[in-house]
PDB file of C-alpha atoms and ligand atoms in Angstrom:
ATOM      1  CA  UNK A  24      20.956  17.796  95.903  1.00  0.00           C
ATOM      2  CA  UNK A  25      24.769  19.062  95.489  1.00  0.00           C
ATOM      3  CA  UNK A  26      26.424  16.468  96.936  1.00  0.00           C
ATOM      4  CA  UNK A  27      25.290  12.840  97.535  1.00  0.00           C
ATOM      5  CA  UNK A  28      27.350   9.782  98.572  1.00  0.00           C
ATOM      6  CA  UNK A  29      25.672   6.765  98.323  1.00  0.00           C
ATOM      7  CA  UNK A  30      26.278   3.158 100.165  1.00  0.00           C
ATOM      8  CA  UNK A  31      30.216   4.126  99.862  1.00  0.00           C
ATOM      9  CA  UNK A  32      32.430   1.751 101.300  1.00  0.00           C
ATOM     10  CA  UNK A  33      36.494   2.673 101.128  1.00  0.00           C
ATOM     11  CA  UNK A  34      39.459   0.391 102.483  1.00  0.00           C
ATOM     12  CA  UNK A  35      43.168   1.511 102.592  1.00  0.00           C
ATOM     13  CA  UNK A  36      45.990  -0.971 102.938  1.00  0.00           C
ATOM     14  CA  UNK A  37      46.935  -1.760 106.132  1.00  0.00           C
ATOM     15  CA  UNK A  38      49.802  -4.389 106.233  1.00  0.00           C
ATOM     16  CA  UNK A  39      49.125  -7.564 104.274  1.00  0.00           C
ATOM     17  CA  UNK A  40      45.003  -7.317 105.397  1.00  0.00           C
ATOM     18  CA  UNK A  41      42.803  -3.640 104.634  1.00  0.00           C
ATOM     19  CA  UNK A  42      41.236  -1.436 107.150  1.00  0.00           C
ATOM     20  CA  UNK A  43      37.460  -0.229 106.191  1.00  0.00           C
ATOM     21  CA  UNK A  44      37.604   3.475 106.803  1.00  0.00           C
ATOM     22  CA  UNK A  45      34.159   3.898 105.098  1.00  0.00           C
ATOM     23  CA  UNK A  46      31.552   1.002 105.627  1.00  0.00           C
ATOM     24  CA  UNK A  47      28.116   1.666 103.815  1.00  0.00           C
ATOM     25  CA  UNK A  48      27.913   5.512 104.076  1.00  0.00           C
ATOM     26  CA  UNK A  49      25.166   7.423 102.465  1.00  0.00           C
ATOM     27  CA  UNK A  50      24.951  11.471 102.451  1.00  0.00           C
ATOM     28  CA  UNK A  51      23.333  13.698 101.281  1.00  0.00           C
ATOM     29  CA  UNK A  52      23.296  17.723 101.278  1.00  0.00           C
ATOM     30  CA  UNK A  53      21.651  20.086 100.016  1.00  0.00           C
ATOM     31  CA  UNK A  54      22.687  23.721  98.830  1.00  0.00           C
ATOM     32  CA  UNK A  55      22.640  26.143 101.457  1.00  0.00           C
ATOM     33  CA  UNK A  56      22.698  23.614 104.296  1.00  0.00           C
ATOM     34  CA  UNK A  57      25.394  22.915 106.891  1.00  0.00           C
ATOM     35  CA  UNK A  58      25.591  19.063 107.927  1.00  0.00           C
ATOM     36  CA  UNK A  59      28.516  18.580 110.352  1.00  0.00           C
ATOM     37  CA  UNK A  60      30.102  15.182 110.926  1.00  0.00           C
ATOM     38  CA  UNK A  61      31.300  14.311 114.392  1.00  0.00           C
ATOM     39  CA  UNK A  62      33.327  11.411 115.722  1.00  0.00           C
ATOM     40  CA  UNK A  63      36.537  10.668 117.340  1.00  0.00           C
ATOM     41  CA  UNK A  64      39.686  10.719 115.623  1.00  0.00           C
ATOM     42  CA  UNK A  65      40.598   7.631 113.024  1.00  0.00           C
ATOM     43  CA  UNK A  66      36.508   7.372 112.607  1.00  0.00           C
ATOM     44  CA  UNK A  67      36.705   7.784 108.609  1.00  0.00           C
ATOM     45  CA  UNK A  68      35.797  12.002 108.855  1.00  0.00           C
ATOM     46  CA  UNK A  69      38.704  12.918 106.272  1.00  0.00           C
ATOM     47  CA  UNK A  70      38.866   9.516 104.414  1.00  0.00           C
ATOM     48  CA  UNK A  71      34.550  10.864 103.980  1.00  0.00           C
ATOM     49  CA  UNK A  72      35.563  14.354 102.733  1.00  0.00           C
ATOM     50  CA  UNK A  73      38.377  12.780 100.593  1.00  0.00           C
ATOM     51  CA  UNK A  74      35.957  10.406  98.823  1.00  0.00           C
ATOM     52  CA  UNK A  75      33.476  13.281  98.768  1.00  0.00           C
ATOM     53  CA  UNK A  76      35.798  15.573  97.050  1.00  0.00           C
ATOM     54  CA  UNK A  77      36.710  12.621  94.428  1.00  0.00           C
ATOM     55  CA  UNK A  78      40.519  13.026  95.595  1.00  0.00           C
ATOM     56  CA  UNK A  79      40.235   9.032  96.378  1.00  0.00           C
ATOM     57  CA  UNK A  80      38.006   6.624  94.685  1.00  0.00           C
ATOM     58  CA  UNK A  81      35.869   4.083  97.152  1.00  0.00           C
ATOM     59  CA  UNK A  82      36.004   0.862  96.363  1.00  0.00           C
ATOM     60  CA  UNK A  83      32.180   0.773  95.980  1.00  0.00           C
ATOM     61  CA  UNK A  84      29.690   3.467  95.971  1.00  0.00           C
ATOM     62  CA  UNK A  85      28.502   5.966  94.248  1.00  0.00           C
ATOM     63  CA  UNK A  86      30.051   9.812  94.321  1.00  0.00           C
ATOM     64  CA  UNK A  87      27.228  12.633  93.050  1.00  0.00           C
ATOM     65  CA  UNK A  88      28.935  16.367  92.473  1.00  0.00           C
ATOM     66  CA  UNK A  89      26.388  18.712  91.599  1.00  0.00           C
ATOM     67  CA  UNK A  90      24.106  16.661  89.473  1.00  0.00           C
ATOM     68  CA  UNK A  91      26.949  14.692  88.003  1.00  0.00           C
ATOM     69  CA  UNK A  92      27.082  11.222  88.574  1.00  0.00           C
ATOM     70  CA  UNK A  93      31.485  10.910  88.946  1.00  0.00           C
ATOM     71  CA  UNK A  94      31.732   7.248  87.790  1.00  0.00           C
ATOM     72  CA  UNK A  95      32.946   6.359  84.649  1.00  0.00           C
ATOM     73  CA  UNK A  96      34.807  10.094  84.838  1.00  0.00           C
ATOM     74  CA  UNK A  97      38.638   9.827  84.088  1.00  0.00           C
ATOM     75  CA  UNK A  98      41.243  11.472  86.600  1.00  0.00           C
ATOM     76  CA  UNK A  99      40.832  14.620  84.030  1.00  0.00           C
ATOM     77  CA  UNK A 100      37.717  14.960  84.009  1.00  0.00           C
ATOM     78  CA  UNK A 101      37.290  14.895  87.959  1.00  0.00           C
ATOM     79  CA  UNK A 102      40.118  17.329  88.324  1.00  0.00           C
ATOM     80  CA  UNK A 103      38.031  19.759  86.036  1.00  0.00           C
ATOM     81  CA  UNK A 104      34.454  19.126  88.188  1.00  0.00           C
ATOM     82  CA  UNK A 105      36.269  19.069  91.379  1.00  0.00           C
ATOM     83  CA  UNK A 106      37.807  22.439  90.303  1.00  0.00           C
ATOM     84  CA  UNK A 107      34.397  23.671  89.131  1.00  0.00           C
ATOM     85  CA  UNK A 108      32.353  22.715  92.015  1.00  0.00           C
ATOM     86  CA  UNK A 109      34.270  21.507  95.624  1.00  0.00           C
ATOM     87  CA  UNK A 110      36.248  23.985  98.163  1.00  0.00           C
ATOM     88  CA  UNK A 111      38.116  22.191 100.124  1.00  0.00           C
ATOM     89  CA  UNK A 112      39.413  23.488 103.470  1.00  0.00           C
ATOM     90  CA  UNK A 113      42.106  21.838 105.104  1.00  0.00           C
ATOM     91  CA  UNK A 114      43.534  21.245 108.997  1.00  0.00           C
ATOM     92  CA  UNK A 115      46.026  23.782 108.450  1.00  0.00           C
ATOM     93  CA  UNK A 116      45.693  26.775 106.197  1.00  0.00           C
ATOM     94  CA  UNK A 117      48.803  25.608 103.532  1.00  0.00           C
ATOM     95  CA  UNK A 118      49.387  29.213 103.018  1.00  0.00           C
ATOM     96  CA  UNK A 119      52.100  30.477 100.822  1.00  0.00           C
ATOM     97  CA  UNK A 120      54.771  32.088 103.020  1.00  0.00           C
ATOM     98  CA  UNK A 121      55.612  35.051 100.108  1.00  0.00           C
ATOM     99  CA  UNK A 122      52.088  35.788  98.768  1.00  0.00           C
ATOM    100  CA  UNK A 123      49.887  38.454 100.661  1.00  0.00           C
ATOM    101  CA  UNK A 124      46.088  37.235 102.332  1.00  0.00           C
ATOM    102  CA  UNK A 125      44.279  38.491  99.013  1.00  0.00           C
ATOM    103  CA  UNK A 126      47.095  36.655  96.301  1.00  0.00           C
ATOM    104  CA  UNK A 127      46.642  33.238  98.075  1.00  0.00           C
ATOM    105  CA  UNK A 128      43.181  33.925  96.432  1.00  0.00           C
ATOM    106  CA  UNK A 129      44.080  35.283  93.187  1.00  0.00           C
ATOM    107  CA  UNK A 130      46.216  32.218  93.150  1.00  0.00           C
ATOM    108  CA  UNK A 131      43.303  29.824  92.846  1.00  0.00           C
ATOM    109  CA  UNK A 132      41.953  31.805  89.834  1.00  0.00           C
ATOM    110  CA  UNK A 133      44.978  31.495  87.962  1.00  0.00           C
ATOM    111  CA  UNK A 134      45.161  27.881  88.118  1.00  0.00           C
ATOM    112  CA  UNK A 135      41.844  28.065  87.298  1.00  0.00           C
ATOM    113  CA  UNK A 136      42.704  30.064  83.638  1.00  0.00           C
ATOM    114  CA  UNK A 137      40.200  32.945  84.788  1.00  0.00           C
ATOM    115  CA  UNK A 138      40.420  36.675  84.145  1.00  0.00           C
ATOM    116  CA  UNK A 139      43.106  37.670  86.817  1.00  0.00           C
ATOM    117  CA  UNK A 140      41.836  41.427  86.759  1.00  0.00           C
ATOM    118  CA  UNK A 141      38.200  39.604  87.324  1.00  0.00           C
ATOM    119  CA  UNK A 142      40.412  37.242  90.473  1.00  0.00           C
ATOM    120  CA  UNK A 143      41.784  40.525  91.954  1.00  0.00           C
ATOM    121  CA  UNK A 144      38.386  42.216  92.856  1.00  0.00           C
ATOM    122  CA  UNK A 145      36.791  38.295  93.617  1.00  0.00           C
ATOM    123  CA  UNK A 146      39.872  38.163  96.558  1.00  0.00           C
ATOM    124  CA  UNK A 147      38.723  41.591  97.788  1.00  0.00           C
ATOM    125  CA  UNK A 148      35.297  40.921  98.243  1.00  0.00           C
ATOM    126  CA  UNK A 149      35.757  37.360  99.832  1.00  0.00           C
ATOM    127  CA  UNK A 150      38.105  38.719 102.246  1.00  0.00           C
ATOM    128  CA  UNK A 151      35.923  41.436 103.157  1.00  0.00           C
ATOM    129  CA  UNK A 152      33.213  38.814 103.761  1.00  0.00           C
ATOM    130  CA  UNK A 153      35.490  36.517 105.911  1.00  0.00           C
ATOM    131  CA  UNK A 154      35.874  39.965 108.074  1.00  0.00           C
ATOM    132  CA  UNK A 155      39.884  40.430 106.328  1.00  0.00           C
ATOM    133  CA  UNK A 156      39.030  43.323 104.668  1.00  0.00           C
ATOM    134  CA  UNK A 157      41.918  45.147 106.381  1.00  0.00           C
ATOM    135  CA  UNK A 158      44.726  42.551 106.137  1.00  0.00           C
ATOM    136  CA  UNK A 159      44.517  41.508 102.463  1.00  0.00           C
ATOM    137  CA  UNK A 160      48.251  42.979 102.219  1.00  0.00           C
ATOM    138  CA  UNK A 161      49.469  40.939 104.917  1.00  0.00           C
ATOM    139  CA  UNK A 162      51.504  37.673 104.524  1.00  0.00           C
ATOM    140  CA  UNK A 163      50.933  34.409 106.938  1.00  0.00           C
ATOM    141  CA  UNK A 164      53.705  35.521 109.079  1.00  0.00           C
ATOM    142  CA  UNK A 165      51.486  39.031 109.986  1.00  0.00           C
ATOM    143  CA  UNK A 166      48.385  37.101 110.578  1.00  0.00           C
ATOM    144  CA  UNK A 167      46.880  35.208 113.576  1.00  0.00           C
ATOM    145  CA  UNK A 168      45.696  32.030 113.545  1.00  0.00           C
ATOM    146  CA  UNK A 169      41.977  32.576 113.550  1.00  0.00           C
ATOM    147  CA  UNK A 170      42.955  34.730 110.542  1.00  0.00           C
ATOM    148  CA  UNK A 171      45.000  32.245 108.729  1.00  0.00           C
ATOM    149  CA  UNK A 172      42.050  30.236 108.685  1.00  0.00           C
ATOM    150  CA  UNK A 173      39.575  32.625 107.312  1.00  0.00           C
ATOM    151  CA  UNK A 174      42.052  33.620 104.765  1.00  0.00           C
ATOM    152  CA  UNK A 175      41.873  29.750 104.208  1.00  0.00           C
ATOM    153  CA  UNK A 176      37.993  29.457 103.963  1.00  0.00           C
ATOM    154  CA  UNK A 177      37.914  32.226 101.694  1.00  0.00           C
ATOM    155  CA  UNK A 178      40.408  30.822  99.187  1.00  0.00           C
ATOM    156  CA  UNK A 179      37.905  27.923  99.060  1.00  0.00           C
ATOM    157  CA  UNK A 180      35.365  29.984  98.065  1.00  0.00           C
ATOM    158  CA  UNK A 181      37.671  31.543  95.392  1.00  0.00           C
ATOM    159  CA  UNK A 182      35.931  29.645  92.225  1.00  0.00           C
ATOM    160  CA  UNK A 183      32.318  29.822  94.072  1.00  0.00           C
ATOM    161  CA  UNK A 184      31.863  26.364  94.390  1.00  0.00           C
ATOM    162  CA  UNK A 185      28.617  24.367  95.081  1.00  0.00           C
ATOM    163  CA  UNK A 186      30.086  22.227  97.879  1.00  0.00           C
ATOM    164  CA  UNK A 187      32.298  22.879 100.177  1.00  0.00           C
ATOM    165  CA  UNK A 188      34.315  20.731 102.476  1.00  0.00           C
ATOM    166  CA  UNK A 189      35.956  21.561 105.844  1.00  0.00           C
ATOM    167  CA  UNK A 190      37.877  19.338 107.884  1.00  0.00           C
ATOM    168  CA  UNK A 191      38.205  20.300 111.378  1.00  0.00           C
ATOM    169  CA  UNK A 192      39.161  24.123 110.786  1.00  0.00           C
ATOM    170  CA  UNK A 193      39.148  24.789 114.163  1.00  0.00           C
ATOM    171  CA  UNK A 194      41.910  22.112 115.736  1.00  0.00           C
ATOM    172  CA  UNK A 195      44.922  25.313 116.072  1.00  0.00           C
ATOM    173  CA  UNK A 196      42.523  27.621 118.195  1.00  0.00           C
ATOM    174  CA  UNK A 197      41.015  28.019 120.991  1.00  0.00           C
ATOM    175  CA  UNK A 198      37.450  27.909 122.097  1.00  0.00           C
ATOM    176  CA  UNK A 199      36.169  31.616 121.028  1.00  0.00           C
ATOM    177  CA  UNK A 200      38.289  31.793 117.870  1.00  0.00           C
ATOM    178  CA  UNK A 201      37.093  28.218 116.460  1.00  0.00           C
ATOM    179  CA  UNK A 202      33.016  29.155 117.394  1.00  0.00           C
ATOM    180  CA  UNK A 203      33.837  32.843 115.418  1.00  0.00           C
ATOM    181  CA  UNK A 204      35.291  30.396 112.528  1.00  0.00           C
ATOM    182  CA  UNK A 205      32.314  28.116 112.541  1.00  0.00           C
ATOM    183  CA  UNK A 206      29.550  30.788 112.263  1.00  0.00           C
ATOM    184  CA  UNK A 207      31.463  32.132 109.412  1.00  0.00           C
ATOM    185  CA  UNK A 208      30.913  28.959 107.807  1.00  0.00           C
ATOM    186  CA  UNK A 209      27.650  28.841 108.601  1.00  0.00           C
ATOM    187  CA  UNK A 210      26.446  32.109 107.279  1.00  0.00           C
ATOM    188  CA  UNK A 211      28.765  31.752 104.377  1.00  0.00           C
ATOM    189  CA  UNK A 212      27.061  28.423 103.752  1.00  0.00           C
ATOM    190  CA  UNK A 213      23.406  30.226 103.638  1.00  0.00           C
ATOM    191  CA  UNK A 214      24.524  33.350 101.871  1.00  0.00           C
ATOM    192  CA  UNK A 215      26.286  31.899  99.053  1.00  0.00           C
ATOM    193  CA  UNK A 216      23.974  28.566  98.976  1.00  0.00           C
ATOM    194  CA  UNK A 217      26.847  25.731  99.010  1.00  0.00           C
ATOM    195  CA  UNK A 218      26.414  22.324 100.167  1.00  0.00           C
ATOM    196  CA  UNK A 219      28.702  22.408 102.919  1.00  0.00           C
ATOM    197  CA  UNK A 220      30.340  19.387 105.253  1.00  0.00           C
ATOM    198  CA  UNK A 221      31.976  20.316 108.175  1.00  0.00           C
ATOM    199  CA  UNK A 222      34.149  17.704 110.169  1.00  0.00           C
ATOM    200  CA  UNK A 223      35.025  18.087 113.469  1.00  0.00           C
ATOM    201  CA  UNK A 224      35.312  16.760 116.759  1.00  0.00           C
ATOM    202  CA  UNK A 225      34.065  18.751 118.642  1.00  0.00           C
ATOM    203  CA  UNK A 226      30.238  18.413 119.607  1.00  0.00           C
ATOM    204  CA  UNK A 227      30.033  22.013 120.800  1.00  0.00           C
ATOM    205  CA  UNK A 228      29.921  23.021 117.609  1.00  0.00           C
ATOM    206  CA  UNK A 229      26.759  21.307 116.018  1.00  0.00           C
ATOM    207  CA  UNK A 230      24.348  23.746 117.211  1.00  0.00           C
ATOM    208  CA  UNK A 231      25.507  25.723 114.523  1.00  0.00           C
ATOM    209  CA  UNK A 232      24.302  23.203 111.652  1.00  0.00           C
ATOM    210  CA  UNK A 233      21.538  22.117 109.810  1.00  0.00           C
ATOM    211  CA  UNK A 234      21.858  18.641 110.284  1.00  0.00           C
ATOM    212  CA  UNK A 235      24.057  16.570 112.181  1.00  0.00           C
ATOM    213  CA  UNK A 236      25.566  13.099 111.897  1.00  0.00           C
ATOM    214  CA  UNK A 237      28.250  11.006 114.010  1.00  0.00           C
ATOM    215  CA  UNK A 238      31.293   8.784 112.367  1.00  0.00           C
ATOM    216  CA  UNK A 239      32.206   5.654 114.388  1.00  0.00           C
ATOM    217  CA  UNK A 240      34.039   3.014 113.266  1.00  0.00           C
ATOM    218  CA  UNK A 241      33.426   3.895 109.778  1.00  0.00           C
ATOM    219  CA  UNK A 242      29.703   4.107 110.076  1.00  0.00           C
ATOM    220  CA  UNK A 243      27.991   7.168 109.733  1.00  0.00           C
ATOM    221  CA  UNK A 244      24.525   8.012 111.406  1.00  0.00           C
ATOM    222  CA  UNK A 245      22.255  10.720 111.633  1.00  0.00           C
ATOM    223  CA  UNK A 246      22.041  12.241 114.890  1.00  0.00           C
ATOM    224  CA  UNK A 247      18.982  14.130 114.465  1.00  0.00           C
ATOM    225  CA  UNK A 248      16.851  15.610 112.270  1.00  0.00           C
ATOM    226  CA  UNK A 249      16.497  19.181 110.903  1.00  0.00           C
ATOM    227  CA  UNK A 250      16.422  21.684 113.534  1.00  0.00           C
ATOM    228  CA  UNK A 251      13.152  22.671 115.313  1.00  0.00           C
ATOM    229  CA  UNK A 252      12.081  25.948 114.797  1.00  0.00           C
ATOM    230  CA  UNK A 253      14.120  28.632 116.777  1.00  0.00           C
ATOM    231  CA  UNK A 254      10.468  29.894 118.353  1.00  0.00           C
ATOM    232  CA  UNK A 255       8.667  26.917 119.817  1.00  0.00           C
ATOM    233  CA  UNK A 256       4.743  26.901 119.643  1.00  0.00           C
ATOM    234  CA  UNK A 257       4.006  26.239 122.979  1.00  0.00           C
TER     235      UNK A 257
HETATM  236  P1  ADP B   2      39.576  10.787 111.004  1.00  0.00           P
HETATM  237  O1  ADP B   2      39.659  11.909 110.028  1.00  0.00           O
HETATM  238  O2  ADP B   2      38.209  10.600 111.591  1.00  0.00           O
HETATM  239  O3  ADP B   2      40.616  10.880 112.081  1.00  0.00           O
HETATM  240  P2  ADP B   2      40.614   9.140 108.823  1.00  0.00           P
HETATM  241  O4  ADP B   2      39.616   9.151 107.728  1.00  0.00           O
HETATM  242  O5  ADP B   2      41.801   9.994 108.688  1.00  0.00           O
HETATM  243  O6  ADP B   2      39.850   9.412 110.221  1.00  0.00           O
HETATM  244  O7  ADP B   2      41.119   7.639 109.038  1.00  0.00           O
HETATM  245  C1  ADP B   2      40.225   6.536 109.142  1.00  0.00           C
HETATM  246  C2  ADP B   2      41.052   5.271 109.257  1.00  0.00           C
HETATM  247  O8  ADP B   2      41.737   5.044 108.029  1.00  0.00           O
HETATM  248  C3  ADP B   2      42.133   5.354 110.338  1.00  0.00           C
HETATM  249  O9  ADP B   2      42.249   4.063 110.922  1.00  0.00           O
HETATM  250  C4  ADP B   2      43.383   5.716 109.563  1.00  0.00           C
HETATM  251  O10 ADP B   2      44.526   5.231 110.216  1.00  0.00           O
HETATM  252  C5  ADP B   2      43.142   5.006 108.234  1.00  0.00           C
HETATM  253  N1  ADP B   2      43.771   5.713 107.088  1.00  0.00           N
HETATM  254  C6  ADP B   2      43.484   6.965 106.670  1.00  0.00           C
HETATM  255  N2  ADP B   2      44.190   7.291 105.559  1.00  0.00           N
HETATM  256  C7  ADP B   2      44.948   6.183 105.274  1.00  0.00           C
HETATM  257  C8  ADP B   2      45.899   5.874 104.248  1.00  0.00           C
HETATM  258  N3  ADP B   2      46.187   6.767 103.278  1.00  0.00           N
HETATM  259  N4  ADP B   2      46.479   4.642 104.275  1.00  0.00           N
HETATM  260  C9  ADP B   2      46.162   3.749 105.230  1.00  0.00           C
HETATM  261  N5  ADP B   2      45.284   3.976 106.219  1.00  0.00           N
HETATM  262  C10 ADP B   2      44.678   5.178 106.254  1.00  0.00           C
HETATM  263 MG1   MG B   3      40.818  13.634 110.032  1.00  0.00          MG
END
């Protein structure tokens, strides 16, 4: 299992009282398998992703990142495992306005201390699989939307990470553009093997995944179990 949240429960301030934005959640996911998370907005979906990417720590629970149990780890120590193993994909593609589509990539591998000649020819291929072959010269400002966001999901792929998080990459486009952007995520998710979450809210999109579950009021339940077989026997 690459990523496993168990009984997590998360408050954030909220005046003199707290407001419970997680309440009991347990997750798991396995590599190569797409759960999505629907629910309406202030449900807990990107307090769940946060937690799951150890950028906030619940106030009980426990956090598992690839194997590794991420108690006891100091803020260090997470920063290095959460570089090693979680892409995160924002709402909005954070792009640099100077750098070209591949060196928001090669970006990521410099923070990262790895070979930049190595980072280069990693940007190339990920754009190419994201379908941006052609526009890895281009800046934001000479890219679409859609594109923004697939130059977005590729940076998160930039270190090859086991899990990857997505919160509601599809909110800036419009109904064809946000299904293209959620079957790349899909097949990315089976072709490169991560353990992938994907928050959104809309329900038209969980066709796509592997498994499905629904936030409400902090609470998060299945909604159904794997997915039948695509050819039914009878
Ligand atoms: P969603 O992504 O489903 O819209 P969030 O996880 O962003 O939901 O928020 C869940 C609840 O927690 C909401 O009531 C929101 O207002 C609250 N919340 C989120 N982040 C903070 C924060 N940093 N401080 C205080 N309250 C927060
Ligand atoms: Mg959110």
């Amino acid at each position: 299992m690459s990523l496993r949240l168990t009984d997590v429960t998360l408050t954030h301030p909220d005046g003199a009282a707290r407001l419970t934005a997680l309440d009991r959640v347990t997750l798991e996911v396995p590599r190569g398998g797409l759960t999505a998370v629907v629910g309406p907005s202030g449900s807990g979906k990107s307090s769940l992703l946060a937690v799951a990417a150890t950028l906030i720590r619940p106030d009980s629970g426990t956090v598992t990142l690839d194997g590794a149990s991420t108690a006891g780890l100091t803020r260090g120590e997470l920063t290095d495992l959460r570089r090693r193993t979680v892409g995160i994909v924002f709402q909005q593609p954070n792009l640099l306005p100077s750098l070209t589509a591949a060196e928001q990539l090669q970006v990521m591998a410099r923070l990262d201390g790895r070979d930049p000649a190595k980072a280069r020819g990693r940007a190339l291929e990920l754009l190419d699989a994201v379908g941006l072959a052609g526009e890895a010269g281009r800046r934001p400002h000479q890219l679409s939307g859609g594109q923004r966001q697939r130059v977005n999901l590729a940076r998160a792929l930039m270190n090859d990470p086991r899990v990857l998080l997505v919160d509601e990459p599809t909110s800036a486009l419009d109904h064809a553009r946000g299904a293209a952007v959620i079957g790349l995520i899909a097949r990315l998710t089976r072709e490169r093997g991560t353990a992938t979450v994907l928050v959104t809210h809309d329900r038209a999109h969980l066709a796509t995944a592997d498994r499905t579950a629904e936030m409400r009021d902090a609470r998060l339940t299945p909604l159904a179990g794997p997915r039948p077989p695509a050819v039914a026997g009878w």
